[in-house]
PDB file of C-alpha atoms in Angstrom:
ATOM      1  CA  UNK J 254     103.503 -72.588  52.149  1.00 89.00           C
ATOM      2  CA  UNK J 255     105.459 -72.189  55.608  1.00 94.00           C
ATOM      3  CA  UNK J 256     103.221 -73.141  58.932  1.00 97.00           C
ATOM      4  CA  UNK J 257     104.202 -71.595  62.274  1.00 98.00           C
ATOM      5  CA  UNK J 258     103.272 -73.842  65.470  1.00 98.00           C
ATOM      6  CA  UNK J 259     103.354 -72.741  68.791  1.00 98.00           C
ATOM      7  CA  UNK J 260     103.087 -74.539  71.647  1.00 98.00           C
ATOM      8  CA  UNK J 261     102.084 -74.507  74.163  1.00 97.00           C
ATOM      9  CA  UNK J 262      98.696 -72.628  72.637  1.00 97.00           C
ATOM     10  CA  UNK J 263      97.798 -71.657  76.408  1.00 97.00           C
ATOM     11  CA  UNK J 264     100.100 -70.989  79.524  1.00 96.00           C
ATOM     12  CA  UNK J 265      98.983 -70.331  82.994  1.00 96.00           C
ATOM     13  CA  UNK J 266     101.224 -68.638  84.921  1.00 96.00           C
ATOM     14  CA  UNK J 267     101.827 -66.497  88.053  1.00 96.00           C
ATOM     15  CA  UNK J 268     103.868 -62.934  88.245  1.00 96.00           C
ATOM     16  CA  UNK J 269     107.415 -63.702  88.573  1.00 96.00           C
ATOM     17  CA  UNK J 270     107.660 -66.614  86.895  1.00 97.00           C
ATOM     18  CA  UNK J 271     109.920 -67.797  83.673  1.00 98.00           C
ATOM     19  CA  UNK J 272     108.214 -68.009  80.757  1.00 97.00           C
ATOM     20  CA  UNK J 273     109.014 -69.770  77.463  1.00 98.00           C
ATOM     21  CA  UNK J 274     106.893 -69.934  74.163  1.00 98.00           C
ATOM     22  CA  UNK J 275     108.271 -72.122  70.958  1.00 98.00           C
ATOM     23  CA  UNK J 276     107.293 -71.670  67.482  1.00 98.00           C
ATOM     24  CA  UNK J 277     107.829 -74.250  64.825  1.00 98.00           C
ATOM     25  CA  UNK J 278     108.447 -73.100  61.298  1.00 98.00           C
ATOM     26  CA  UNK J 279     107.403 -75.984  58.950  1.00 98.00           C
ATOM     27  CA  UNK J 280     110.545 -75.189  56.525  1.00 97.00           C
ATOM     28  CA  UNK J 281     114.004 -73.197  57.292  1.00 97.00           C
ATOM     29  CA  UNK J 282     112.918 -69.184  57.739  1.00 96.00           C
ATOM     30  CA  UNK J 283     116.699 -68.261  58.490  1.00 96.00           C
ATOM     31  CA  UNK J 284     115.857 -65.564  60.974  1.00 96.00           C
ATOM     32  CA  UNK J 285     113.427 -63.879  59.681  1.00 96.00           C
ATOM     33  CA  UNK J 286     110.463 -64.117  62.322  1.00 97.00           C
ATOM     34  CA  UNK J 287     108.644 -61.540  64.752  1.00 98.00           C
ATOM     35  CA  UNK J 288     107.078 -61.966  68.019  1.00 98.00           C
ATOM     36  CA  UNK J 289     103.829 -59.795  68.545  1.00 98.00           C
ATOM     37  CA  UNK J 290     102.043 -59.264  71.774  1.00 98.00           C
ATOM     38  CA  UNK J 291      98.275 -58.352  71.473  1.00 98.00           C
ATOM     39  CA  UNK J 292      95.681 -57.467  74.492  1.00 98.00           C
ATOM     40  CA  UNK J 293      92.180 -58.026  74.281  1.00 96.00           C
ATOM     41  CA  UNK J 294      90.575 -55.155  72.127  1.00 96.00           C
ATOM     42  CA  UNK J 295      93.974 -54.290  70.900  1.00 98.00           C
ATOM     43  CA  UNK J 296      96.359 -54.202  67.879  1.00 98.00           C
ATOM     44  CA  UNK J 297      98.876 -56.610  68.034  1.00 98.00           C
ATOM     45  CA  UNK J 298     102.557 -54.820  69.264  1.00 98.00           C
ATOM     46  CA  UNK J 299     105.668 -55.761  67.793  1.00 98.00           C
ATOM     47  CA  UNK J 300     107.879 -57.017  70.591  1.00 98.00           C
ATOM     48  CA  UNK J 301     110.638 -58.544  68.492  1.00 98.00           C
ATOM     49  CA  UNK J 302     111.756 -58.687  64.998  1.00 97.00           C
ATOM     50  CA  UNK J 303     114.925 -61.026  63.316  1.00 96.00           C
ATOM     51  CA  UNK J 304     114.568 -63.793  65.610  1.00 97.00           C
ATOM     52  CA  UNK J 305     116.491 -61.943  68.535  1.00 97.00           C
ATOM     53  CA  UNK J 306     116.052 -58.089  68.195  1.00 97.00           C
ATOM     54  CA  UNK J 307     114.194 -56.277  71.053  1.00 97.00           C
ATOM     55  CA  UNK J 308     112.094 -53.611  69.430  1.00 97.00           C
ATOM     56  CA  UNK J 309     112.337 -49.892  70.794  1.00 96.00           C
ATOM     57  CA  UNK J 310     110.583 -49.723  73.957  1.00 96.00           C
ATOM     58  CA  UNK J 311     110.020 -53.231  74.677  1.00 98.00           C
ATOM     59  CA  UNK J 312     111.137 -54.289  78.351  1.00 98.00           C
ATOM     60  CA  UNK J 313     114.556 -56.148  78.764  1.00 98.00           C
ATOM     61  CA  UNK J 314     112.400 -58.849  80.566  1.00 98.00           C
ATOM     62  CA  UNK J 315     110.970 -59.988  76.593  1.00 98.00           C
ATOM     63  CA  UNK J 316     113.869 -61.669  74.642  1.00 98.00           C
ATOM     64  CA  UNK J 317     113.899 -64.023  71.436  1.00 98.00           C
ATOM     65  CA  UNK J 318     116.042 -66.941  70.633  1.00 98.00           C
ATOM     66  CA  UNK J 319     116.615 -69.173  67.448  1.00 98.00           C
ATOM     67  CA  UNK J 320     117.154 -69.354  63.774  1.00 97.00           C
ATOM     68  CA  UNK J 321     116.265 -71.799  61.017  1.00 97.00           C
ATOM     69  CA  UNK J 322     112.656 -73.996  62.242  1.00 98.00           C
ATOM     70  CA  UNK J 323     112.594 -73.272  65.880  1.00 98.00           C
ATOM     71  CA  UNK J 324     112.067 -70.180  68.307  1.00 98.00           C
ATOM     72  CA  UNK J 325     111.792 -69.604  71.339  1.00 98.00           C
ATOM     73  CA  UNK J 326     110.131 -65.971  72.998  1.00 98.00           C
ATOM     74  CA  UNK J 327     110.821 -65.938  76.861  1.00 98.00           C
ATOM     75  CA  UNK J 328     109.714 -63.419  79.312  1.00 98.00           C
ATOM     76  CA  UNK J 329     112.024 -63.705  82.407  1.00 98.00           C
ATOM     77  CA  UNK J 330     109.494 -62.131  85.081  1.00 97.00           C
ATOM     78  CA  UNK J 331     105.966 -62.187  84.637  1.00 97.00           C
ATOM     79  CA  UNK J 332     104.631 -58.704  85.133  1.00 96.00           C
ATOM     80  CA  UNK J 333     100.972 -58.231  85.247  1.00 95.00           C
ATOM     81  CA  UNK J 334     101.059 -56.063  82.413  1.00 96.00           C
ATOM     82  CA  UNK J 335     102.628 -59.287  80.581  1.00 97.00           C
ATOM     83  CA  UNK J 336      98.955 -61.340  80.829  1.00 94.00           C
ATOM     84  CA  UNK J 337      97.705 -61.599  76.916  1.00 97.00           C
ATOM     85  CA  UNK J 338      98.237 -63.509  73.456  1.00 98.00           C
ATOM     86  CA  UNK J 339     101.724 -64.052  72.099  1.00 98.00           C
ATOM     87  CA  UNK J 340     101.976 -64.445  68.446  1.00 98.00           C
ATOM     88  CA  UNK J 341     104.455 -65.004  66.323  1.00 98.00           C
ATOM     89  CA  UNK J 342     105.355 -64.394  62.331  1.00 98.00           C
ATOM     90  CA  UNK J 343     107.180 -64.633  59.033  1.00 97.00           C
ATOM     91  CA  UNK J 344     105.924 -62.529  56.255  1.00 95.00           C
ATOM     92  CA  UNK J 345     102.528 -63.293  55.557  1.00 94.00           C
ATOM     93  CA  UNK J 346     101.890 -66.182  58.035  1.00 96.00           C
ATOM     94  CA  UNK J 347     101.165 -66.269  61.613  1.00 98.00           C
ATOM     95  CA  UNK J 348     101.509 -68.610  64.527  1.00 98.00           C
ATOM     96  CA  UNK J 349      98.035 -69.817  66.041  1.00 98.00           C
ATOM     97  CA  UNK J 350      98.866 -68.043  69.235  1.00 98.00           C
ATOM     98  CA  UNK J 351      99.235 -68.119  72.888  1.00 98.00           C
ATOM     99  CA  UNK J 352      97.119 -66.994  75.743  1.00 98.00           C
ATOM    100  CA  UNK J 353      99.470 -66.555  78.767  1.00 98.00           C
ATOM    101  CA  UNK J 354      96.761 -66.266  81.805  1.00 96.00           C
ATOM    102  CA  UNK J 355      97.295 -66.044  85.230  1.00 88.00           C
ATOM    103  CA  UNK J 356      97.522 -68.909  87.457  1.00 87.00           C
TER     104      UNK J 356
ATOM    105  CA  UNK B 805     105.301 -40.832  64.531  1.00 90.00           C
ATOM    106  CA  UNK B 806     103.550 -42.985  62.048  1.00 94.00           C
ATOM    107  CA  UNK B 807      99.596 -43.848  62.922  1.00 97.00           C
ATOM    108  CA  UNK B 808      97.622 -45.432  60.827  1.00 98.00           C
ATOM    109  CA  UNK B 809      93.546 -45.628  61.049  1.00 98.00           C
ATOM    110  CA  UNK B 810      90.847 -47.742  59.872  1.00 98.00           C
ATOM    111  CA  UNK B 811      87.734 -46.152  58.077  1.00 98.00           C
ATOM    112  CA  UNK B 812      84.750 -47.832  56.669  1.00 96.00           C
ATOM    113  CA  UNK B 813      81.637 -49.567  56.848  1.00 96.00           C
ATOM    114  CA  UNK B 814      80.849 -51.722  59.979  1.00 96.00           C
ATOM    115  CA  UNK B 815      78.204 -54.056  58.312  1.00 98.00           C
ATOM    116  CA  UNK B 816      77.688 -55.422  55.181  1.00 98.00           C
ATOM    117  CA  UNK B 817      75.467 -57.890  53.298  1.00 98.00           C
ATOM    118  CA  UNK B 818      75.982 -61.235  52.424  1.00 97.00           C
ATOM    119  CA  UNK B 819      77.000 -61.396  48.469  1.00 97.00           C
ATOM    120  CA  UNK B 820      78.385 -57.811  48.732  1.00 98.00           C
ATOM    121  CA  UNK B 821      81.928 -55.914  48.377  1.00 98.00           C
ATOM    122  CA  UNK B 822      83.419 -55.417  51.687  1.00 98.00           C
ATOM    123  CA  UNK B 823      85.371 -51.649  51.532  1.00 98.00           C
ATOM    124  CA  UNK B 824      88.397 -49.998  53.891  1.00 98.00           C
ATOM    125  CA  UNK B 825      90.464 -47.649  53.797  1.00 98.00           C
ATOM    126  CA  UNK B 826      93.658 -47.044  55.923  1.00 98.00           C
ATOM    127  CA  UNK B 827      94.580 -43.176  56.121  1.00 98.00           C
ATOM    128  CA  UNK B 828      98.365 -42.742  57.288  1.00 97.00           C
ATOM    129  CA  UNK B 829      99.386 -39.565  59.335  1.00 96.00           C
ATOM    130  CA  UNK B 830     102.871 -39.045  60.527  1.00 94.00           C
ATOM    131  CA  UNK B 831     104.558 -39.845  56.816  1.00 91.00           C
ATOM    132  CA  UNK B 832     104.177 -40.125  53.474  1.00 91.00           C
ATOM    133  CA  UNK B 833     103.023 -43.342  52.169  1.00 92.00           C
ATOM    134  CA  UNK B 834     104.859 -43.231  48.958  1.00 87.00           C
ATOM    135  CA  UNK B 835     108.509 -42.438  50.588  1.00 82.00           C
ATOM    136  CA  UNK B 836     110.674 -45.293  51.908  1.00 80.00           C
ATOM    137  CA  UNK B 837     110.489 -48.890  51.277  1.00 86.00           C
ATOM    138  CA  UNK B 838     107.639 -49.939  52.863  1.00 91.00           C
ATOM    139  CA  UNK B 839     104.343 -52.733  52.212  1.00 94.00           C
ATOM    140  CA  UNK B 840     101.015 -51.703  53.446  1.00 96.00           C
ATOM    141  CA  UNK B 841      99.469 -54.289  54.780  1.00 97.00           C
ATOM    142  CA  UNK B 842      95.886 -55.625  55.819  1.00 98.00           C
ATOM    143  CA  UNK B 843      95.409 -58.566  58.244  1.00 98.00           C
ATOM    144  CA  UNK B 844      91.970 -59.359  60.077  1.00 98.00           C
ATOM    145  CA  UNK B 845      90.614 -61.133  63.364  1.00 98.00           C
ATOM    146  CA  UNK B 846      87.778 -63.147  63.159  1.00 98.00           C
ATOM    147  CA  UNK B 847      86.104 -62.802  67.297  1.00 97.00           C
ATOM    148  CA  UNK B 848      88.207 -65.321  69.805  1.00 96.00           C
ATOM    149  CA  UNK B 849      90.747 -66.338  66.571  1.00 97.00           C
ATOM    150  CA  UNK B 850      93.946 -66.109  65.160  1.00 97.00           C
ATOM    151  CA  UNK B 851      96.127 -63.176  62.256  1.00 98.00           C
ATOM    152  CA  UNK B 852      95.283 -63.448  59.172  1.00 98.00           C
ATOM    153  CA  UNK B 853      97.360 -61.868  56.405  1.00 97.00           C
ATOM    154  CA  UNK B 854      95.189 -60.481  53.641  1.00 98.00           C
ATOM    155  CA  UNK B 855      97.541 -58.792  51.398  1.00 97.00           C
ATOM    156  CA  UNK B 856      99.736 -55.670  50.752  1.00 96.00           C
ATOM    157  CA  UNK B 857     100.604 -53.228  48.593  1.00 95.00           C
ATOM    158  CA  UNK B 858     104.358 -51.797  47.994  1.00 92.00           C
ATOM    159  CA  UNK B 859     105.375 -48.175  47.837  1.00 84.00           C
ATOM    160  CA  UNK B 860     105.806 -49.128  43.961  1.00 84.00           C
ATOM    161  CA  UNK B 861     102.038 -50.121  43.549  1.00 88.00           C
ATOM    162  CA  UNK B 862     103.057 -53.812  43.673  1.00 92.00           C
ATOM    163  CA  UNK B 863     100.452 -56.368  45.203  1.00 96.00           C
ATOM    164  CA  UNK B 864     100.868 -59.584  46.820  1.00 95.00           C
ATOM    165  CA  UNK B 865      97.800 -61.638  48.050  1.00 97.00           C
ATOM    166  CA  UNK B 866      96.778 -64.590  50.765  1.00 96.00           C
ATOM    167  CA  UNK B 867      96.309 -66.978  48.045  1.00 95.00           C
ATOM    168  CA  UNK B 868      93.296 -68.262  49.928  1.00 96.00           C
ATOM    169  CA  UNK B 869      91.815 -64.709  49.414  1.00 97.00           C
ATOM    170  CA  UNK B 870      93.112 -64.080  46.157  1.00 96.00           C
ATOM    171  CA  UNK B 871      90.000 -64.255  43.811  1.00 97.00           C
ATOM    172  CA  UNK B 872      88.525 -62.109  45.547  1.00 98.00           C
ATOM    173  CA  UNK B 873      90.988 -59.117  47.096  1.00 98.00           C
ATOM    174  CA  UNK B 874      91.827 -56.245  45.476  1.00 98.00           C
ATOM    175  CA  UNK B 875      94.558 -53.478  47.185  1.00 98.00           C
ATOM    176  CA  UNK B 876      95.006 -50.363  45.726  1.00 96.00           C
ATOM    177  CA  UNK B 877      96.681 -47.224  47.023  1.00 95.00           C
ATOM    178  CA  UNK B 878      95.370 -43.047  46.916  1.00 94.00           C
ATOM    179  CA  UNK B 879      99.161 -41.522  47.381  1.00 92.00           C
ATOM    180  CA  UNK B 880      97.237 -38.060  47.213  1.00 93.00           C
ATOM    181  CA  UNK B 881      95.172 -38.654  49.904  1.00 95.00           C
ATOM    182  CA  UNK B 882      98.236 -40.456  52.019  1.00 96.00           C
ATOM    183  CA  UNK B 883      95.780 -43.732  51.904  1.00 96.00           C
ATOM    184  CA  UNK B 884      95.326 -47.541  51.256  1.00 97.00           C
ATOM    185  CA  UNK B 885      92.185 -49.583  50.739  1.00 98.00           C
ATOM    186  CA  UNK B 886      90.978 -52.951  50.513  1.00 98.00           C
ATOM    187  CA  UNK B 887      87.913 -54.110  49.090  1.00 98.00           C
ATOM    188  CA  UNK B 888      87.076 -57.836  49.255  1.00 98.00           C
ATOM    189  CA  UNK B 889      84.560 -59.244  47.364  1.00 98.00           C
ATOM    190  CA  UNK B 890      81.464 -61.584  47.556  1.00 98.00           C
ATOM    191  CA  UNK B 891      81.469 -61.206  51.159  1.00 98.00           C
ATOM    192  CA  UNK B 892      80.201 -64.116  53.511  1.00 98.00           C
ATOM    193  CA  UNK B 893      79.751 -64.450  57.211  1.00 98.00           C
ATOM    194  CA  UNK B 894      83.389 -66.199  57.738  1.00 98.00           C
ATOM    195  CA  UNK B 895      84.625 -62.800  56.358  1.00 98.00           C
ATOM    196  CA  UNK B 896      83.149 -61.295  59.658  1.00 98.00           C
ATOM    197  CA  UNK B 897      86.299 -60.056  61.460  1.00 98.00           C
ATOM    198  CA  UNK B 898      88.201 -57.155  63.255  1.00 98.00           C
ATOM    199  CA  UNK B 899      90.314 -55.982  60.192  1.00 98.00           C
ATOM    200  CA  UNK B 900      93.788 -54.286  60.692  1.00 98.00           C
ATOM    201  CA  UNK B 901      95.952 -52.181  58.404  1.00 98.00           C
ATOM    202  CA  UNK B 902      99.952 -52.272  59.390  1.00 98.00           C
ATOM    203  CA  UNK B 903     102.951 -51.123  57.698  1.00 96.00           C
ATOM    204  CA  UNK B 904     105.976 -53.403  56.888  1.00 93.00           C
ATOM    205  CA  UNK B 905     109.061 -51.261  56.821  1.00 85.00           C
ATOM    206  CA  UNK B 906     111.973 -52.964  54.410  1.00 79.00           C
ATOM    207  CA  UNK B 907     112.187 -56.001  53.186  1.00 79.00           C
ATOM    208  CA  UNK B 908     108.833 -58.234  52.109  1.00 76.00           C
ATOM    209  CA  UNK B 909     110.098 -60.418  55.564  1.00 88.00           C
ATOM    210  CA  UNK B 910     110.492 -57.457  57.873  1.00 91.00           C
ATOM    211  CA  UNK B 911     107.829 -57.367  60.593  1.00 95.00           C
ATOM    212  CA  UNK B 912     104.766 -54.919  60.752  1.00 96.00           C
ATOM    213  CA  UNK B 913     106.066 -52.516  62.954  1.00 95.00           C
ATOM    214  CA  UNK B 914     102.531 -49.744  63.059  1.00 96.00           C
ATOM    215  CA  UNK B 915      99.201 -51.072  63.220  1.00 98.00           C
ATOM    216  CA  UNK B 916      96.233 -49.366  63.263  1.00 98.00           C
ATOM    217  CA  UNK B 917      93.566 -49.735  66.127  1.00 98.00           C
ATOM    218  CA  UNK B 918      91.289 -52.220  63.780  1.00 98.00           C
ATOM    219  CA  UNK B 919      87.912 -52.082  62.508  1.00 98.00           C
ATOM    220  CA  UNK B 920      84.990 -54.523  62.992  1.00 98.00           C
ATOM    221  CA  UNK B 921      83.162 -55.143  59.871  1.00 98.00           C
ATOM    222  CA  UNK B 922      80.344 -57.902  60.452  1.00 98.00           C
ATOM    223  CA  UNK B 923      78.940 -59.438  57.407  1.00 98.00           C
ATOM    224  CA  UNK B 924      74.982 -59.853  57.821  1.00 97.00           C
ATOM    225  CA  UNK B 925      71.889 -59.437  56.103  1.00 95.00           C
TER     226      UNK B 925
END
């Protein structure tokens, strides 16, 4: 079975700031893996999908790098709004997640 | 636009069959290529893939879960459901339904808002 790791598994950070998350597929996934965002009390939202592909809405700020074992979801300005748990995913297996806080 | 919503039981008893049903407005569930999907949350954790069901009837399972999921789909009634069997208190969790539009790899684009079911006597 494939693993996802993330690291790091929590980020503090302030508003502004240029964020990266990596996840580590444990065996080639090609580019088949999603990045979810998911606020406390909330359904995880799809933020990007194929590796690299912004989903509709999504702010210009989220983008998604990477193919094969290792991918990277950056933010390139911290917005408030941006404060929660980052996921990420291929088929039926997630990453453990990370909690971006504020610093 | 595509919603999707939880419905069932919020507690059930140790030993027991745990029961949901997803009810999707905004489509048909039995058009496209799409897998309907149910993932859960236990409090302060991580996703969880449970299983989903194809627009064919086909299943696929968590093979963790396996023995003891069953997902069926009620086209007439534009629903899914889950039932999970044999319930114990690690099965306590926020549970989501979600759609997968495409391929078995494409991403769950719709979620639903999530259910808490709690498993205690």
């Amino acid at each position: 079975d494939i693993q996802l790791t993330q690291s790091p598994s929590f980020l503090s950070a302030s508003v502004g700031d240029r964020v990266t998350i990596t996840c580590r597929a444990s065996q080639g996934i090609s580019s088949y893996l999603a990045w979810y965002q998911q606020k406390p009390g909330k359904a995880p939202k799809l933020l990007i999908y194929a590796a690299s592909t912004l989903q509709s809405g999504v702010p210009s700020r989220f983008s998604g790098s990477g193919s094969g074992t290792e991918f990277t979801l950056t933010i390139s300005s911290l917005q408030p709004e941006d404060f929660a748990t980052y996921y990420c995913q291929h088929a039926g297996t997630f990453g453990q997640g990370t909690k971006v806080e504020i610093k | 636009q595509v919603q999707l919503q939880e419905s069932g039981p919020g507690l059930v008893k140790p030993s027991q069959t745990l029961s949901l049903t997803c009810t999707v407005s905004g489509g048909s569930i039995s058009s496209g290529s799409y897998y309907w999907s149910w993932i859960r949350q236990p409090a302060g954790k991580g996703l969880e893939w449970i299983g989903r069901i194809y627009t064919s009837g086909s299943t696929n399972y968590n093979p963790s879960l396996k023995s003891r999921v069953t997902i069926s789909v009620d086209t007439s009634k534009n629903q899914f459901s889950l039932k999970l069997s044999s319930v114990t208190a690690a099965d306590t969790a926020v549970y989501y339904c979600a759609r997968v539009q495409g391929g078995g790899l494409a991403p769950f684009d719709y979620w639903g808002q999530g259910t808490l079911v709690t498993v205690s006597s």
